[in-house]
Amino acid sequence: MSLEQIELFGVFGLVLAMLLWGRFRHDLVAASGLMLAVVLGLVPSDDAFSGFSSPAVVVVALVLVASRAFENSGALSLVTRGLVREGRSVGAHIAIVSGVGALLSSVINNVAALALLMPLDIKAARAAGRAPSQTLMPLAFAAILGGMVTLIGTPPNILASSIRQEKLGQPYQMFDFAPAGLAIALAGIVFVALIGRHLLVARADPAPPADHAASFKAELDVPEESPAIGRIVAELDDAAERADLLVLGVVRDGRSHYGQARRMELKQGDILLVEGATDAIAEFIKLVGLLEVVPDENAGGTMEADAVEGKGEAEEEEKEKEKRKPPPTIVEAVVRTDSRLAGRSAVDIDLRRRFGVTLLGISRAGAFVEGAVRRRVVEPGDLLLLTGAGTARNATLSMLGVITVGEASVAPVSRFKVAIAVGLFAAAIAVASLGLLSFTVAIAIAVAGYAATNLVPAREFYEQIEWPVVVMLACLLPIGAAFDRVGGTALVADAVLFVTSGQPAVVALVVLMVAVMTLSDMLNNVATMVIAGPLAIELALRLDVNPDTFLMGSAIAASCAFLTPIGHQNNTLVMGPGGYRFSDYWRMGLPLEIVVLVVGVPALLLFWPL
């Protein structure tokens, strides 16, 4: 080994050790490793930041923005609606929800797919009287498996395409991963639904409904032109049942009506009193058409004046402002001690007019604060239920001095917006598949379309991008290129060839995939693929076999992080809600990785012959 190789192995070893330790943020570790490599002369200073111009980095960022467009348009709500059904067996529930999770994660970020389905899965588990631990891990694993199906499903696939373009002169197309990836995903879902779930240890629900803090008694206005106007309160029972909340009564002209309210016909300005969890209240608002909330009494004059001034050009300007408003959301937020709200009421600070935020409910020490909540003095530590355009802006919530702990959209599903979101994305895939544009350029144009149609407001672009992942990837790529340039990849390939000497090439493929799986279980899959991609091609060229077989195998293996809660973000996300322990993951994860090998290797040999 040369001195340069020893130094680079040392840098790589140090970076990997720090990433495994987890004491410092991954992006800072990767950036520090890059700077050390530059100082040692292993990476030319002119190439230090070349990773930020890599198509792989750009695509990872753009796909996250596209995921937000699907969410804002309501497309994902249409897909997930009806998933929760009482009376389904656990196996059937896992098969259906996991199948949808895998499908979603093939076109959007797999973490976003899990985040969308996890509340539904928990809700279904509690409605059926079972612990979420029985279904959350299968869902998390299925979302990971779904990412293997397409180019954009997971970062290792995007990296594999970038590495192929650099080494072999041609990137992968959108659905090149589909034949082998789909076979693995289907086999994995069948396994977790029929067998894997039985391998899990039953864990008690860490947050049963009775102790669930995110439940409120809220006051919802019946706004002008609401479809609820003219309906009898009893007619809202179906919507309330679907949303899983309770309609308590109606406030009209300052008087509360409870039992007799069921026979009342709703009028504009009535206030519906409801009780339920945050996501239930958001769902009820969408189902019934309550897209406005009760205005603060002292803001009435201002609102009336605005209506008068809204004639002519001012009215058109107001309409344009409405179009630019972010999608309405309901937010759970904890009041800090230094909050503007602490010691004051929503009416005192004119919360709605000044901040675009309306207070719906207050939970204090686990108990509801009832009656005219907008006039009740807020205390530090209170859990508030807030809604309005301002709740979609982090700056507004920060200014108020509250900490967001939960969020749910109340935007109605617009089929026109769904058509835009899906249409632009499908067009980008079609154009890239036909070779008219690179996928990077095609998805960038689609994202620009999302911005132009306000599906993703400009202020949300930077909020949706996972900058730590982007920075880590951009910093690791130059180190990976240097590792390959100085011969590090060749040395590792020689070691694998020595171990598999005299064996068929398929044995080397299996050894490579097992090694990459093991590394991915301990390390971020992006960092794993940076190492494994060039190694796979080098190994295939040494064996004089198809490099695509080995590169595809390394991408599949890098995505298979099922043994630990730290191997993938999905594993980490379900650990708390599922009440899982570190040892729970390998019980289902180890057999699942074996299934991936048993199905994946033959699939690779069939679709990408050696």
mmCIF file of N, CA and C in Angstrom, residues 456-526:
data_model
loop_
_atom_site.group_PDB
_atom_site.id
_atom_site.type_symbol
_atom_site.label_atom_id
_atom_site.label_comp_id
_atom_site.label_asym_id
_atom_site.label_seq_id
_atom_site.Cartn_x
_atom_site.Cartn_y
_atom_site.Cartn_z
ATOM 1 N N VAL A 456 -46.238 23.978 -4.099
ATOM 2 C CA VAL A 456 -45.196 24.078 -3.073
ATOM 3 C C VAL A 456 -44.753 25.534 -3.039
ATOM 4 N N PRO A 457 -45.253 26.319 -2.082
ATOM 5 C CA PRO A 457 -44.837 27.718 -1.991
ATOM 6 C C PRO A 457 -43.326 27.834 -1.859
ATOM 7 N N ALA A 458 -42.770 28.921 -2.395
ATOM 8 C CA ALA A 458 -41.314 29.082 -2.430
ATOM 9 C C ALA A 458 -40.686 28.953 -1.050
ATOM 10 N N ARG A 459 -41.391 29.461 -0.005
ATOM 11 C CA ARG A 459 -40.814 29.421 1.335
ATOM 12 C C ARG A 459 -40.689 27.986 1.859
ATOM 13 N N GLU A 460 -41.470 27.054 1.263
ATOM 14 C CA GLU A 460 -41.431 25.676 1.736
ATOM 15 C C GLU A 460 -40.320 24.858 1.090
ATOM 16 N N PHE A 461 -39.747 25.368 -0.008
ATOM 17 C CA PHE A 461 -38.739 24.597 -0.724
ATOM 18 C C PHE A 461 -37.599 24.187 0.201
ATOM 19 N N TYR A 462 -37.026 25.156 0.867
ATOM 20 C CA TYR A 462 -35.850 24.875 1.685
ATOM 21 C C TYR A 462 -36.212 24.119 2.956
ATOM 22 N N GLU A 463 -37.469 24.261 3.399
ATOM 23 C CA GLU A 463 -37.899 23.536 4.589
ATOM 24 C C GLU A 463 -38.043 22.048 4.314
ATOM 25 N N GLN A 464 -38.392 21.676 3.071
ATOM 26 C CA GLN A 464 -38.640 20.273 2.742
ATOM 27 C C GLN A 464 -37.367 19.492 2.477
ATOM 28 N N ILE A 465 -36.323 20.170 2.055
ATOM 29 C CA ILE A 465 -35.063 19.492 1.730
ATOM 30 C C ILE A 465 -34.349 19.100 3.015
ATOM 31 N N GLU A 466 -33.971 17.835 3.112
ATOM 32 C CA GLU A 466 -33.224 17.359 4.271
ATOM 33 C C GLU A 466 -31.754 17.728 4.079
ATOM 34 N N TRP A 467 -31.415 18.936 4.507
ATOM 35 C CA TRP A 467 -30.079 19.456 4.245
ATOM 36 C C TRP A 467 -28.958 18.604 4.847
ATOM 37 N N PRO A 468 -29.141 18.022 6.033
ATOM 38 C CA PRO A 468 -28.065 17.153 6.538
ATOM 39 C C PRO A 468 -27.746 16.000 5.593
ATOM 40 N N VAL A 469 -28.787 15.405 4.964
ATOM 41 C CA VAL A 469 -28.559 14.312 4.019
ATOM 42 C C VAL A 469 -27.865 14.828 2.767
ATOM 43 N N VAL A 470 -28.313 15.982 2.268
ATOM 44 C CA VAL A 470 -27.722 16.571 1.064
ATOM 45 C C VAL A 470 -26.257 16.909 1.287
ATOM 46 N N VAL A 471 -25.966 17.563 2.410
ATOM 47 C CA VAL A 471 -24.584 17.958 2.708
ATOM 48 C C VAL A 471 -23.706 16.726 2.902
ATOM 49 N N MET A 472 -24.217 15.720 3.620
ATOM 50 C CA MET A 472 -23.430 14.510 3.831
ATOM 51 C C MET A 472 -23.102 13.843 2.502
ATOM 52 N N LEU A 473 -24.083 13.710 1.636
ATOM 53 C CA LEU A 473 -23.865 13.082 0.346
ATOM 54 C C LEU A 473 -22.865 13.885 -0.484
ATOM 55 N N ALA A 474 -23.036 15.207 -0.529
ATOM 56 C CA ALA A 474 -22.148 16.052 -1.321
ATOM 57 C C ALA A 474 -20.707 16.011 -0.813
ATOM 58 N N CYS A 475 -20.532 15.815 0.490
ATOM 59 C CA CYS A 475 -19.180 15.768 1.061
ATOM 60 C C CYS A 475 -18.544 14.387 0.924
ATOM 61 N N LEU A 476 -19.368 13.345 0.932
ATOM 62 C CA LEU A 476 -18.812 11.998 0.817
ATOM 63 C C LEU A 476 -18.416 11.655 -0.617
ATOM 64 N N LEU A 477 -19.086 12.239 -1.600
ATOM 65 C CA LEU A 477 -18.796 11.898 -2.991
ATOM 66 C C LEU A 477 -17.350 12.202 -3.389
ATOM 67 N N PRO A 478 -16.781 13.374 -3.067
ATOM 68 C CA PRO A 478 -15.374 13.610 -3.421
ATOM 69 C C PRO A 478 -14.421 12.643 -2.712
ATOM 70 N N ILE A 479 -14.746 12.275 -1.456
ATOM 71 C CA ILE A 479 -13.893 11.307 -0.748
ATOM 72 C C ILE A 479 -13.984 9.947 -1.435
ATOM 73 N N GLY A 480 -15.203 9.563 -1.832
ATOM 74 C CA GLY A 480 -15.378 8.300 -2.541
ATOM 75 C C GLY A 480 -14.637 8.284 -3.860
ATOM 76 N N ALA A 481 -14.663 9.416 -4.583
ATOM 77 C CA ALA A 481 -13.928 9.506 -5.849
ATOM 78 C C ALA A 481 -12.431 9.373 -5.620
ATOM 79 N N ALA A 482 -11.939 9.997 -4.554
ATOM 80 C CA ALA A 482 -10.511 9.893 -4.222
ATOM 81 C C ALA A 482 -10.148 8.469 -3.828
ATOM 82 N N PHE A 483 -11.041 7.822 -3.082
ATOM 83 C CA PHE A 483 -10.815 6.432 -2.664
ATOM 84 C C PHE A 483 -10.640 5.539 -3.887
ATOM 85 N N ASP A 484 -11.449 5.784 -4.900
ATOM 86 C CA ASP A 484 -11.356 5.006 -6.130
ATOM 87 C C ASP A 484 -10.096 5.378 -6.919
ATOM 88 N N ARG A 485 -9.781 6.674 -6.945
ATOM 89 C CA ARG A 485 -8.652 7.160 -7.742
ATOM 90 C C ARG A 485 -7.315 6.626 -7.247
ATOM 91 N N VAL A 486 -7.137 6.543 -5.937
ATOM 92 C CA VAL A 486 -5.833 6.108 -5.396
ATOM 93 C C VAL A 486 -5.713 4.589 -5.300
ATOM 94 N N GLY A 487 -6.770 3.880 -5.720
ATOM 95 C CA GLY A 487 -6.674 2.424 -5.741
ATOM 96 C C GLY A 487 -7.276 1.721 -4.551
ATOM 97 N N GLY A 488 -8.002 2.432 -3.695
ATOM 98 C CA GLY A 488 -8.607 1.798 -2.527
ATOM 99 C C GLY A 488 -9.655 0.773 -2.920
ATOM 100 N N THR A 489 -10.449 1.110 -3.936
ATOM 101 C CA THR A 489 -11.482 0.185 -4.397
ATOM 102 C C THR A 489 -10.857 -1.103 -4.931
ATOM 103 N N ALA A 490 -9.771 -0.954 -5.659
ATOM 104 C CA ALA A 490 -9.094 -2.132 -6.220
ATOM 105 C C ALA A 490 -8.564 -3.037 -5.120
ATOM 106 N N LEU A 491 -8.054 -2.454 -4.051
ATOM 107 C CA LEU A 491 -7.542 -3.259 -2.945
ATOM 108 C C LEU A 491 -8.643 -4.081 -2.290
ATOM 109 N N VAL A 492 -9.803 -3.449 -2.050
ATOM 110 C CA VAL A 492 -10.919 -4.173 -1.443
ATOM 111 C C VAL A 492 -11.421 -5.259 -2.392
ATOM 112 N N ALA A 493 -11.479 -4.944 -3.695
ATOM 113 C CA ALA A 493 -11.905 -5.932 -4.680
ATOM 114 C C ALA A 493 -10.966 -7.138 -4.675
ATOM 115 N N ASP A 494 -9.662 -6.884 -4.550
ATOM 116 C CA ASP A 494 -8.693 -7.974 -4.472
ATOM 117 C C ASP A 494 -8.968 -8.873 -3.266
ATOM 118 N N ALA A 495 -9.351 -8.244 -2.141
ATOM 119 C CA ALA A 495 -9.622 -9.017 -0.932
ATOM 120 C C ALA A 495 -10.837 -9.928 -1.132
ATOM 121 N N VAL A 496 -11.892 -9.385 -1.768
ATOM 122 C CA VAL A 496 -13.079 -10.194 -2.026
ATOM 123 C C VAL A 496 -12.754 -11.334 -2.989
ATOM 124 N N LEU A 497 -11.971 -11.044 -4.015
ATOM 125 C CA LEU A 497 -11.583 -12.079 -4.969
ATOM 126 C C LEU A 497 -10.761 -13.172 -4.288
ATOM 127 N N PHE A 498 -9.917 -12.784 -3.345
ATOM 128 C CA PHE A 498 -9.103 -13.766 -2.624
ATOM 129 C C PHE A 498 -10.005 -14.696 -1.804
ATOM 130 N N VAL A 499 -11.010 -14.115 -1.130
ATOM 131 C CA VAL A 499 -11.915 -14.909 -0.295
ATOM 132 C C VAL A 499 -12.744 -15.865 -1.149
ATOM 133 N N THR A 500 -13.132 -15.425 -2.348
ATOM 134 C CA THR A 500 -14.017 -16.240 -3.206
ATOM 135 C C THR A 500 -13.235 -16.932 -4.332
ATOM 136 N N SER A 501 -11.937 -17.042 -4.180
ATOM 137 C CA SER A 501 -11.093 -17.628 -5.221
ATOM 138 C C SER A 501 -11.562 -19.040 -5.575
ATOM 139 N N GLY A 502 -11.689 -19.288 -6.885
ATOM 140 C CA GLY A 502 -12.081 -20.614 -7.346
ATOM 141 C C GLY A 502 -13.576 -20.849 -7.337
ATOM 142 N N GLN A 503 -14.365 -19.876 -6.861
ATOM 143 C CA GLN A 503 -15.816 -20.013 -6.791
ATOM 144 C C GLN A 503 -16.471 -19.296 -7.981
ATOM 145 N N PRO A 504 -17.700 -19.675 -8.326
ATOM 146 C CA PRO A 504 -18.406 -18.964 -9.403
ATOM 147 C C PRO A 504 -18.604 -17.486 -9.044
ATOM 148 N N ALA A 505 -18.817 -16.684 -10.068
ATOM 149 C CA ALA A 505 -18.980 -15.243 -9.855
ATOM 150 C C ALA A 505 -20.172 -14.936 -8.963
ATOM 151 N N VAL A 506 -21.191 -15.799 -8.994
ATOM 152 C CA VAL A 506 -22.372 -15.553 -8.180
ATOM 153 C C VAL A 506 -22.031 -15.589 -6.689
ATOM 154 N N VAL A 507 -21.026 -16.363 -6.313
ATOM 155 C CA VAL A 507 -20.604 -16.402 -4.907
ATOM 156 C C VAL A 507 -20.040 -15.049 -4.500
ATOM 157 N N ALA A 508 -19.237 -14.446 -5.380
ATOM 158 C CA ALA A 508 -18.696 -13.107 -5.099
ATOM 159 C C ALA A 508 -19.827 -12.095 -4.981
ATOM 160 N N LEU A 509 -20.875 -12.257 -5.807
ATOM 161 C CA LEU A 509 -22.038 -11.355 -5.735
ATOM 162 C C LEU A 509 -22.715 -11.467 -4.373
ATOM 163 N N VAL A 510 -22.909 -12.693 -3.896
ATOM 164 C CA VAL A 510 -23.561 -12.901 -2.603
ATOM 165 C C VAL A 510 -22.703 -12.334 -1.478
ATOM 166 N N VAL A 511 -21.389 -12.581 -1.531
ATOM 167 C CA VAL A 511 -20.483 -12.056 -0.509
ATOM 168 C C VAL A 511 -20.543 -10.529 -0.490
ATOM 169 N N LEU A 512 -20.532 -9.931 -1.670
ATOM 170 C CA LEU A 512 -20.616 -8.470 -1.760
ATOM 171 C C LEU A 512 -21.911 -7.967 -1.133
ATOM 172 N N MET A 513 -23.049 -8.586 -1.468
ATOM 173 C CA MET A 513 -24.328 -8.127 -0.956
ATOM 174 C C MET A 513 -24.435 -8.306 0.556
ATOM 175 N N VAL A 514 -23.916 -9.416 1.082
ATOM 176 C CA VAL A 514 -23.947 -9.634 2.534
ATOM 177 C C VAL A 514 -23.095 -8.576 3.235
ATOM 178 N N ALA A 515 -21.924 -8.282 2.682
ATOM 179 C CA ALA A 515 -21.040 -7.280 3.286
ATOM 180 C C ALA A 515 -21.695 -5.894 3.274
ATOM 181 N N VAL A 516 -22.328 -5.560 2.145
ATOM 182 C CA VAL A 516 -22.968 -4.247 2.033
ATOM 183 C C VAL A 516 -24.172 -4.157 2.967
ATOM 184 N N MET A 517 -24.963 -5.223 3.074
ATOM 185 C CA MET A 517 -26.094 -5.247 4.009
ATOM 186 C C MET A 517 -25.620 -5.014 5.438
ATOM 187 N N THR A 518 -24.561 -5.704 5.813
ATOM 188 C CA THR A 518 -24.032 -5.581 7.180
ATOM 189 C C THR A 518 -23.581 -4.157 7.449
ATOM 190 N N LEU A 519 -22.900 -3.561 6.474
ATOM 191 C CA LEU A 519 -22.430 -2.183 6.643
ATOM 192 C C LEU A 519 -23.610 -1.221 6.722
ATOM 193 N N SER A 520 -24.642 -1.454 5.885
ATOM 194 C CA SER A 520 -25.799 -0.561 5.865
ATOM 195 C C SER A 520 -26.598 -0.635 7.158
ATOM 196 N N ASP A 521 -26.580 -1.791 7.828
ATOM 197 C CA ASP A 521 -27.282 -1.924 9.107
ATOM 198 C C ASP A 521 -26.664 -1.048 10.190
ATOM 199 N N MET A 522 -25.405 -0.707 10.005
ATOM 200 C CA MET A 522 -24.720 0.101 11.010
ATOM 201 C C MET A 522 -24.498 1.528 10.536
ATOM 202 N N LEU A 523 -24.520 1.733 9.231
ATOM 203 C CA LEU A 523 -24.125 3.003 8.655
ATOM 204 C C LEU A 523 -25.258 3.550 7.795
ATOM 205 N N ASN A 524 -25.258 4.836 7.554
ATOM 206 C CA ASN A 524 -26.232 5.442 6.652
ATOM 207 C C ASN A 524 -26.116 4.819 5.263
ATOM 208 N N ASN A 525 -27.272 4.572 4.618
ATOM 209 C CA ASN A 525 -27.227 3.889 3.322
ATOM 210 C C ASN A 525 -26.543 4.704 2.230
ATOM 211 N N VAL A 526 -26.531 6.028 2.371
ATOM 212 C CA VAL A 526 -25.826 6.870 1.408
ATOM 213 C C VAL A 526 -24.321 6.635 1.506
#
